[in-house]
Coordinates of C-alpha atoms and ligand atoms in Angstrom, one line a residue:
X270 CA 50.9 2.5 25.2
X271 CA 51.1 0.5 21.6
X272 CA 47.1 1.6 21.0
X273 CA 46.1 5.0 21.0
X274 CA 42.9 5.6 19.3
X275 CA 43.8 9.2 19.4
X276 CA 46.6 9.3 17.0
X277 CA 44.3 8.7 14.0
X278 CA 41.4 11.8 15.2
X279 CA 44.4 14.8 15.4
X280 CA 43.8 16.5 12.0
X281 CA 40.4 16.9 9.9
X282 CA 42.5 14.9 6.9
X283 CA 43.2 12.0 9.1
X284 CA 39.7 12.1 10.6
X285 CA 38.5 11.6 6.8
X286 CA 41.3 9.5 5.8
X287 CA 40.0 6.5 8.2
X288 CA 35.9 7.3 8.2
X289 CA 34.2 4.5 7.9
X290 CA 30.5 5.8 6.9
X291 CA 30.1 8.7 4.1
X292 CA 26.7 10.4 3.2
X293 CA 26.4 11.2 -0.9
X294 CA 23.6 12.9 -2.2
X295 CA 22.8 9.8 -4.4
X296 CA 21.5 8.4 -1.0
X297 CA 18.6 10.8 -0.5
X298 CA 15.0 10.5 -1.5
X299 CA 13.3 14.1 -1.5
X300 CA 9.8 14.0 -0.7
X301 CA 7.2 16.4 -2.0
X302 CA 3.7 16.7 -1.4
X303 CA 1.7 17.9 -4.7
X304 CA -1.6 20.0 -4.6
X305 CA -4.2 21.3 -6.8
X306 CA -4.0 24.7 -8.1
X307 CA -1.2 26.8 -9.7
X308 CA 1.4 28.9 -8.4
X309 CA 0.7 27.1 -4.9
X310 CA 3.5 27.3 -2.9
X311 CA 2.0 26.8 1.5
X312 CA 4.1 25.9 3.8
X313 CA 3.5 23.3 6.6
X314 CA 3.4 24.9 9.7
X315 CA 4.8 21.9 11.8
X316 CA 7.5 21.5 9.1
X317 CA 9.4 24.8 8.0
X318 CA 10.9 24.2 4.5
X319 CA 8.3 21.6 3.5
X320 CA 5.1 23.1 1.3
X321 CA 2.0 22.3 -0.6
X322 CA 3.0 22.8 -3.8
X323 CA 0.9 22.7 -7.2
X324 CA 2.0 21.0 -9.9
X325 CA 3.6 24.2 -11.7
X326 CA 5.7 24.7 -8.8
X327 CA 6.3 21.3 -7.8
X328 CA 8.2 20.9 -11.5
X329 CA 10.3 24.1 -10.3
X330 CA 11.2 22.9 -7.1
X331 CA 11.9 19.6 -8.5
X332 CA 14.3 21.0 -11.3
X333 CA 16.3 22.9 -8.6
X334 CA 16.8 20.0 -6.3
X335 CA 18.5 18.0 -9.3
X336 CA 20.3 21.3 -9.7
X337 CA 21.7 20.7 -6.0
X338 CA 22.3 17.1 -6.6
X339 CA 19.0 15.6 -5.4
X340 CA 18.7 12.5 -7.8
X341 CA 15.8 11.2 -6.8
X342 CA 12.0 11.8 -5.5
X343 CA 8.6 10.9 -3.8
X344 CA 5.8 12.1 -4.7
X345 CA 2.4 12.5 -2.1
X346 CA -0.5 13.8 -3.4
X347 CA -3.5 16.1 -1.7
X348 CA -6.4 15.6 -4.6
X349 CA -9.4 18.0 -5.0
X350 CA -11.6 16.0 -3.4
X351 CA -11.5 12.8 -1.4
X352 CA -14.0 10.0 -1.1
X353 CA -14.5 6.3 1.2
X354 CA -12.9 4.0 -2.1
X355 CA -9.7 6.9 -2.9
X356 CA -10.6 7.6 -6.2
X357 CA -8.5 9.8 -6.4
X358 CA -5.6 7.8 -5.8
X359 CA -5.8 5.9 -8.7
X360 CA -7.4 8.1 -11.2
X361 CA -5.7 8.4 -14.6
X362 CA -5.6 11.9 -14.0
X363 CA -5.0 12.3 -10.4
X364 CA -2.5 14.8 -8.6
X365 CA 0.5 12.7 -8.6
X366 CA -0.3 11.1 -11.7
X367 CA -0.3 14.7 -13.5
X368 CA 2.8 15.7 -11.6
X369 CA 4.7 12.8 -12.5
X370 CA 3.9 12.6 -16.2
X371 CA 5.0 16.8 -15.5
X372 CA 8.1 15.7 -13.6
X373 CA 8.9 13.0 -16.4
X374 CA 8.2 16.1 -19.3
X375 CA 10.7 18.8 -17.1
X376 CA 13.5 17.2 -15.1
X377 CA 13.4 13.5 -16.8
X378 CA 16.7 12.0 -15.6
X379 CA 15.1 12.8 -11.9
X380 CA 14.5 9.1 -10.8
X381 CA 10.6 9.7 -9.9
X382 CA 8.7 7.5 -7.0
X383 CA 5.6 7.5 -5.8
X384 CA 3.9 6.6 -2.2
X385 CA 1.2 4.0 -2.7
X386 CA -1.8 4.3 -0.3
X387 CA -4.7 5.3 0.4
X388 CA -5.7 7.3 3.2
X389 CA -4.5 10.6 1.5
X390 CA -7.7 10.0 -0.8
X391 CA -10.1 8.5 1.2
X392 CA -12.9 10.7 3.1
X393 CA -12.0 8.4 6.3
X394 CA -8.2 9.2 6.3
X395 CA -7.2 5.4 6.7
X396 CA -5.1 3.6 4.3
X397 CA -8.1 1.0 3.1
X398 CA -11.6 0.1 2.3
X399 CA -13.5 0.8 5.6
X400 CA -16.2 -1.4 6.6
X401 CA -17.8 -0.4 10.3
X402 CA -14.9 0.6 12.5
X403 CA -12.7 -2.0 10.7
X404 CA -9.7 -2.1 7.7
X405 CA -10.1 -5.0 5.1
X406 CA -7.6 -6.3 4.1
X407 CA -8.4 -8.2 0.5
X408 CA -10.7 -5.6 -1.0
X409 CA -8.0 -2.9 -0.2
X410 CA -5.3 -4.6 -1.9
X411 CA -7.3 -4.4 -5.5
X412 CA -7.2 -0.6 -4.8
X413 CA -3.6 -0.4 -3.7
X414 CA -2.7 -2.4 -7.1
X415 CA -4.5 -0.1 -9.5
X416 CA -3.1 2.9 -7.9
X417 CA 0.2 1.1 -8.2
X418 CA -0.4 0.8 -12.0
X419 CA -1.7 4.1 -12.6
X420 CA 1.5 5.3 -11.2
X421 CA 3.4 3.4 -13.3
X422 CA 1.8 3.9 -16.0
X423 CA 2.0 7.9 -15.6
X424 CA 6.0 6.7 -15.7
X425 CA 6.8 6.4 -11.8
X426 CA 10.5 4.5 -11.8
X427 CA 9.8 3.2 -8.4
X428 CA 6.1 2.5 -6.8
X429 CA 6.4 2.3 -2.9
X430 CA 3.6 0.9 -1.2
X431 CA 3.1 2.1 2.3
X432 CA 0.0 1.1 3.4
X433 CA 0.6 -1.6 5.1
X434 CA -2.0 -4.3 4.0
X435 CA -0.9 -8.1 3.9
X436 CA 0.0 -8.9 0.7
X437 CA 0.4 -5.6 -0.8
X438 CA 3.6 -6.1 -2.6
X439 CA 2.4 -9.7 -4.3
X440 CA -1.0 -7.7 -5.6
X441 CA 1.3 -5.0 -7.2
X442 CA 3.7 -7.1 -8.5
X443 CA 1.2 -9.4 -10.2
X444 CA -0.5 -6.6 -11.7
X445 CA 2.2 -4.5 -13.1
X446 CA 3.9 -7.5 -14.9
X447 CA -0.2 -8.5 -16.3
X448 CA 0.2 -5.1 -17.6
X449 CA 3.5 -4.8 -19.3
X450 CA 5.3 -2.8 -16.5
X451 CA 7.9 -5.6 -15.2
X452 CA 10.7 -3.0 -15.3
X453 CA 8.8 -0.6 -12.6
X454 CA 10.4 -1.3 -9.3
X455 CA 8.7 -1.7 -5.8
X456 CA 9.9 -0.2 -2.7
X457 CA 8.3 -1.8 0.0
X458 CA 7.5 0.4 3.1
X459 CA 8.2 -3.4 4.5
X460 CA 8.3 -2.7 8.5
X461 CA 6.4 0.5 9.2
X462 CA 5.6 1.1 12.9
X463 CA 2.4 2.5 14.0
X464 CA 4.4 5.6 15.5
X465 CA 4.0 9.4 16.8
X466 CA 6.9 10.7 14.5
X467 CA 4.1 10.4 11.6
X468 CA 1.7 13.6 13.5
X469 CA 3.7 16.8 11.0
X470 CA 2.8 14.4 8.0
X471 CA -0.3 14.0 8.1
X472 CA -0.8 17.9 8.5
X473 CA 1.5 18.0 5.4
X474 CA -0.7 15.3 3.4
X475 CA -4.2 16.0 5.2
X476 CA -4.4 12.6 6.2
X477 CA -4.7 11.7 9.4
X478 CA -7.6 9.4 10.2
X479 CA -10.8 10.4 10.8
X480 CA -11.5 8.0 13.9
X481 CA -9.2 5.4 14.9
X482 CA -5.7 5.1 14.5
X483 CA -3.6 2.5 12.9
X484 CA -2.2 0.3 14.8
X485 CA -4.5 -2.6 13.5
X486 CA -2.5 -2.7 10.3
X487 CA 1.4 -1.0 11.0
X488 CA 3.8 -2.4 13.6
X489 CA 3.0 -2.6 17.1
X490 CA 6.8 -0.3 18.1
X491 CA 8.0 -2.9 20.5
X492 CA 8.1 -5.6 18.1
X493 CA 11.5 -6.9 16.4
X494 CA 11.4 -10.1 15.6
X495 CA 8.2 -9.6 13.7
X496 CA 9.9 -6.8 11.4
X497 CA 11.9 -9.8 10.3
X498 CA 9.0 -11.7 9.0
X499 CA 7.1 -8.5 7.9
X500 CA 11.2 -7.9 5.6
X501 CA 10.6 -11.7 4.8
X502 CA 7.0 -11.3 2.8
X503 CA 7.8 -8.3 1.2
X504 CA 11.3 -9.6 0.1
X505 CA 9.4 -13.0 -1.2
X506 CA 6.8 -10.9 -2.8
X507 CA 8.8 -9.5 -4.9
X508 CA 9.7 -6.4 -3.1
X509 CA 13.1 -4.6 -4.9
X510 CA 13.9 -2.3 -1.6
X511 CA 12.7 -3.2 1.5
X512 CA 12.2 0.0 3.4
X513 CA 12.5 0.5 7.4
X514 CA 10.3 3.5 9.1
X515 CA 10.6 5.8 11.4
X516 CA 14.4 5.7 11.1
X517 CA 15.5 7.0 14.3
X518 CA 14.3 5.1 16.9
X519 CA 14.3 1.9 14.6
X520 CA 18.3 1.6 13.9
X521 CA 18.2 -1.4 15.3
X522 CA 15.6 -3.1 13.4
X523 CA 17.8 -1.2 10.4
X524 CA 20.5 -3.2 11.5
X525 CA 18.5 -6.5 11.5
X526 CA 17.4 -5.8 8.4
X527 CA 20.1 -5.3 6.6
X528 CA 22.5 -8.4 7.9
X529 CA 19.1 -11.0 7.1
X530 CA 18.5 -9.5 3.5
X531 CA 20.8 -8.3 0.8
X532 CA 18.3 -6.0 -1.6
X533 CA 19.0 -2.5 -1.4
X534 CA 17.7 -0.9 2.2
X535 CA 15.8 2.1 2.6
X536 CA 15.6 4.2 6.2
X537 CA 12.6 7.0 6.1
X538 CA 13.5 9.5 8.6
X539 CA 10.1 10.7 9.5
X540 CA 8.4 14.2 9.5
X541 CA 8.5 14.0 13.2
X542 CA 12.0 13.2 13.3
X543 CA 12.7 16.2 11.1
X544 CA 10.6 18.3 13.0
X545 CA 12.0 17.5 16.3
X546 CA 15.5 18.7 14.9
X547 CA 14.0 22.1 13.3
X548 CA 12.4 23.3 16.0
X549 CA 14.7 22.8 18.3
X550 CA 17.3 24.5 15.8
X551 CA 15.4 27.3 15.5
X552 CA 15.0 27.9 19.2
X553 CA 18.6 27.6 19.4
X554 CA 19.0 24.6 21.6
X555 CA 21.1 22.7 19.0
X556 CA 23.1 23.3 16.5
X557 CA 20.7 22.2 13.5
X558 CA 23.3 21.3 10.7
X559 CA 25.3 19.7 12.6
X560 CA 22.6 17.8 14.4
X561 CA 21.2 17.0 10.9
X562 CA 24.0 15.8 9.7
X563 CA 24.6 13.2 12.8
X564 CA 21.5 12.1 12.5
X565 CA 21.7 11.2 8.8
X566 CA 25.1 9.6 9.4
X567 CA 23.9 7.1 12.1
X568 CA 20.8 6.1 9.9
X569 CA 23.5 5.1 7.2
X570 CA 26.1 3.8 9.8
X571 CA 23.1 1.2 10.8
X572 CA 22.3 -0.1 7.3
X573 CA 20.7 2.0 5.2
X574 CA 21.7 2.5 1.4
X575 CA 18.8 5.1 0.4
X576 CA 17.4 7.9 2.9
X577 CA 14.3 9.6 2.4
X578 CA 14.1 13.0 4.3
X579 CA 12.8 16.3 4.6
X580 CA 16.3 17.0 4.8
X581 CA 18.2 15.7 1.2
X582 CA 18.6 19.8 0.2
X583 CA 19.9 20.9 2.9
X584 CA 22.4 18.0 3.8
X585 CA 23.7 18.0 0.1
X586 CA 24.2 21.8 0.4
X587 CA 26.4 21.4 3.5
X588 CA 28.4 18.3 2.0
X589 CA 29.1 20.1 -1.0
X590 CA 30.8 23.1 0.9
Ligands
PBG742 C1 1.1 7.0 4.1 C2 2.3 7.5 4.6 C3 2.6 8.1 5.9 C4 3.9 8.5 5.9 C5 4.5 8.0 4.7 N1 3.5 7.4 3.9 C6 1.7 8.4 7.0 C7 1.1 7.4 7.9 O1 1.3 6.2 7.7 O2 0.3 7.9 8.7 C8 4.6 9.2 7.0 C9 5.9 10.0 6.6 C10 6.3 11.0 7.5 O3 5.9 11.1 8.7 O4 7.2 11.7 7.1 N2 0.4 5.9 4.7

């Protein structure tokens, strides 16, 4: 036989001599959800290792994952109160506001980002103005803009809208260069399906929607060709990253993605995703780490550059050892 694949897989040093795909933990995104309060520290039942945390602990936790190697964060915010127009999301001193001028005070070569929407802060849980049993559209985007600003005006590196609005990335862009911020960068939640892998999230972020769902304004999950056009007006909006989610089950739209467009590609693997993994880990079913560590690796294999997940402490721990 001339070929055989084999000779190349015999020893761990050859294995990693000719591996194509490498996870670093410059790849990761951390994800934290901020809350009121100090010395808060509650975790999410449907997510073990995620918490609530306040603000005091959220700079803590924040200055221990750069400790590990984590480089870079997103920040989702549970205000005091909440209210039909999200005040609270774009309040000069709203939760993630105060945590990232905090963030940018205690750990300030962390690269900071925040999620841009809505439906955390609104009474009705969706990601826009409501009107009836409807979404609008136009009079959202004004909303998702000035949170955008205040975000980037509390120092956010990277603002990341996510709710899914038409135009959403054009509003923000236009504003932050009226105001003076044309170095903050968007990350552009630019295909985002309407999926079930969101359900331990919106425990995590108290936002799941008070009637409805949302499938009138993210991706119907059947739908490929129309994540290309979806990457398309982000990208000529301005977008910086365009940003695939849930990662998983979408490695082939990851894939399209990333041959059509040549800005930096984000992958978002989902609380579900993460929680699928855990639990089953913890009943003993799989071997978590190694699980975890397959999973991230395929999600890189198919495209992406950057990775948000519940997961960047724990996969950085393990690479490093
Ligand atoms: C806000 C937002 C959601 C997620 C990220 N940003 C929830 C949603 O769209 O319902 C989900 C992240 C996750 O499941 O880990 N719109």
């Amino acid at each position: 036989m001339i070929h055989r694949p084999r000779r190349l897989r015999r020893t761990d040093a050859i294995r990693s001599l000719v591996r194509e795909t490498r996870l670093a933990p410059e790849n990761f995104v951390l994800p934290l959800f901020v809350c009121p309060g100090t010395g808060v520290r509650r975790e999410i039942s449907s997510m073990p290792g995620v918490y609530n945390l306040s603000i005091d602990e959220t700079t803590k936790e924040v200055a221990a994952a750069y400790d590990l190697g984590v480089r870079s964060i997103i920040l989702f915010g549970l205000p005091e109160s909440k209210d039909p127009l999200a005040s609270g999301a774009y309040a000069e001193d709203g939760i993630v506001q105060q945590a990232i001028r905090a963030i940018r005070q205690s750990s300030p070569e962390m690269v900071v980002m925040a999620d841009t929407c809505l439906c955390e802060y609104t009474s009705h849980g969706h990601c826009g103005v409501v009107r009836g049993a409807e979404v609008i559209n136009d009079e959202s985007l004004k909303l998702l803009a000035r949170t955008a600003l205040s975000q980037a005006a509390a120092g956010a590196d990277i603002v990341a809208p996510s709710a899914m609005m038409d135009g959403q990335v054009g509003a923000i862009r236009e504003l932050l260069d009226a105001e003076g911020f044309e170095n903050t960068a968007i990350m552009a939640y630019a295909v985002k399906y309407a999926s079930g892998f969101y359900g331990p999230f919106r425990e995590a972020a108290q936002s799941a929607p008070e009637f409805g769902d949302r499938r009138a304004y993210q991706m119907d999950p059947p739908n490929a060709r129309e994540a290309m056009r979806e990457a398309e007006l982000d990208y000529s909006e301005g977008a910086d990253i365009l940003m695939v989610k849930p990662a998983v089950v979408y490695l082939d739209i990851l894939r399209m993605v990333r041959d059509r467009f040549d800005v930096p590609l984000a992958a978002y693997h989902v609380s579900g995703e993460y929680a699928m993994i855990k639990a089953a880990g913890q009943k003993g079913w799989i071997d978590e780490e190694r699980v975890m560590l397959e999973t991230l690796t395929s999600i890189k294999r198919a495209g992406a550059d950057i990775i948000l997940t519940y997961y960047a402490r724990e996969a950085i721990r393990v690479l490093k050892s």
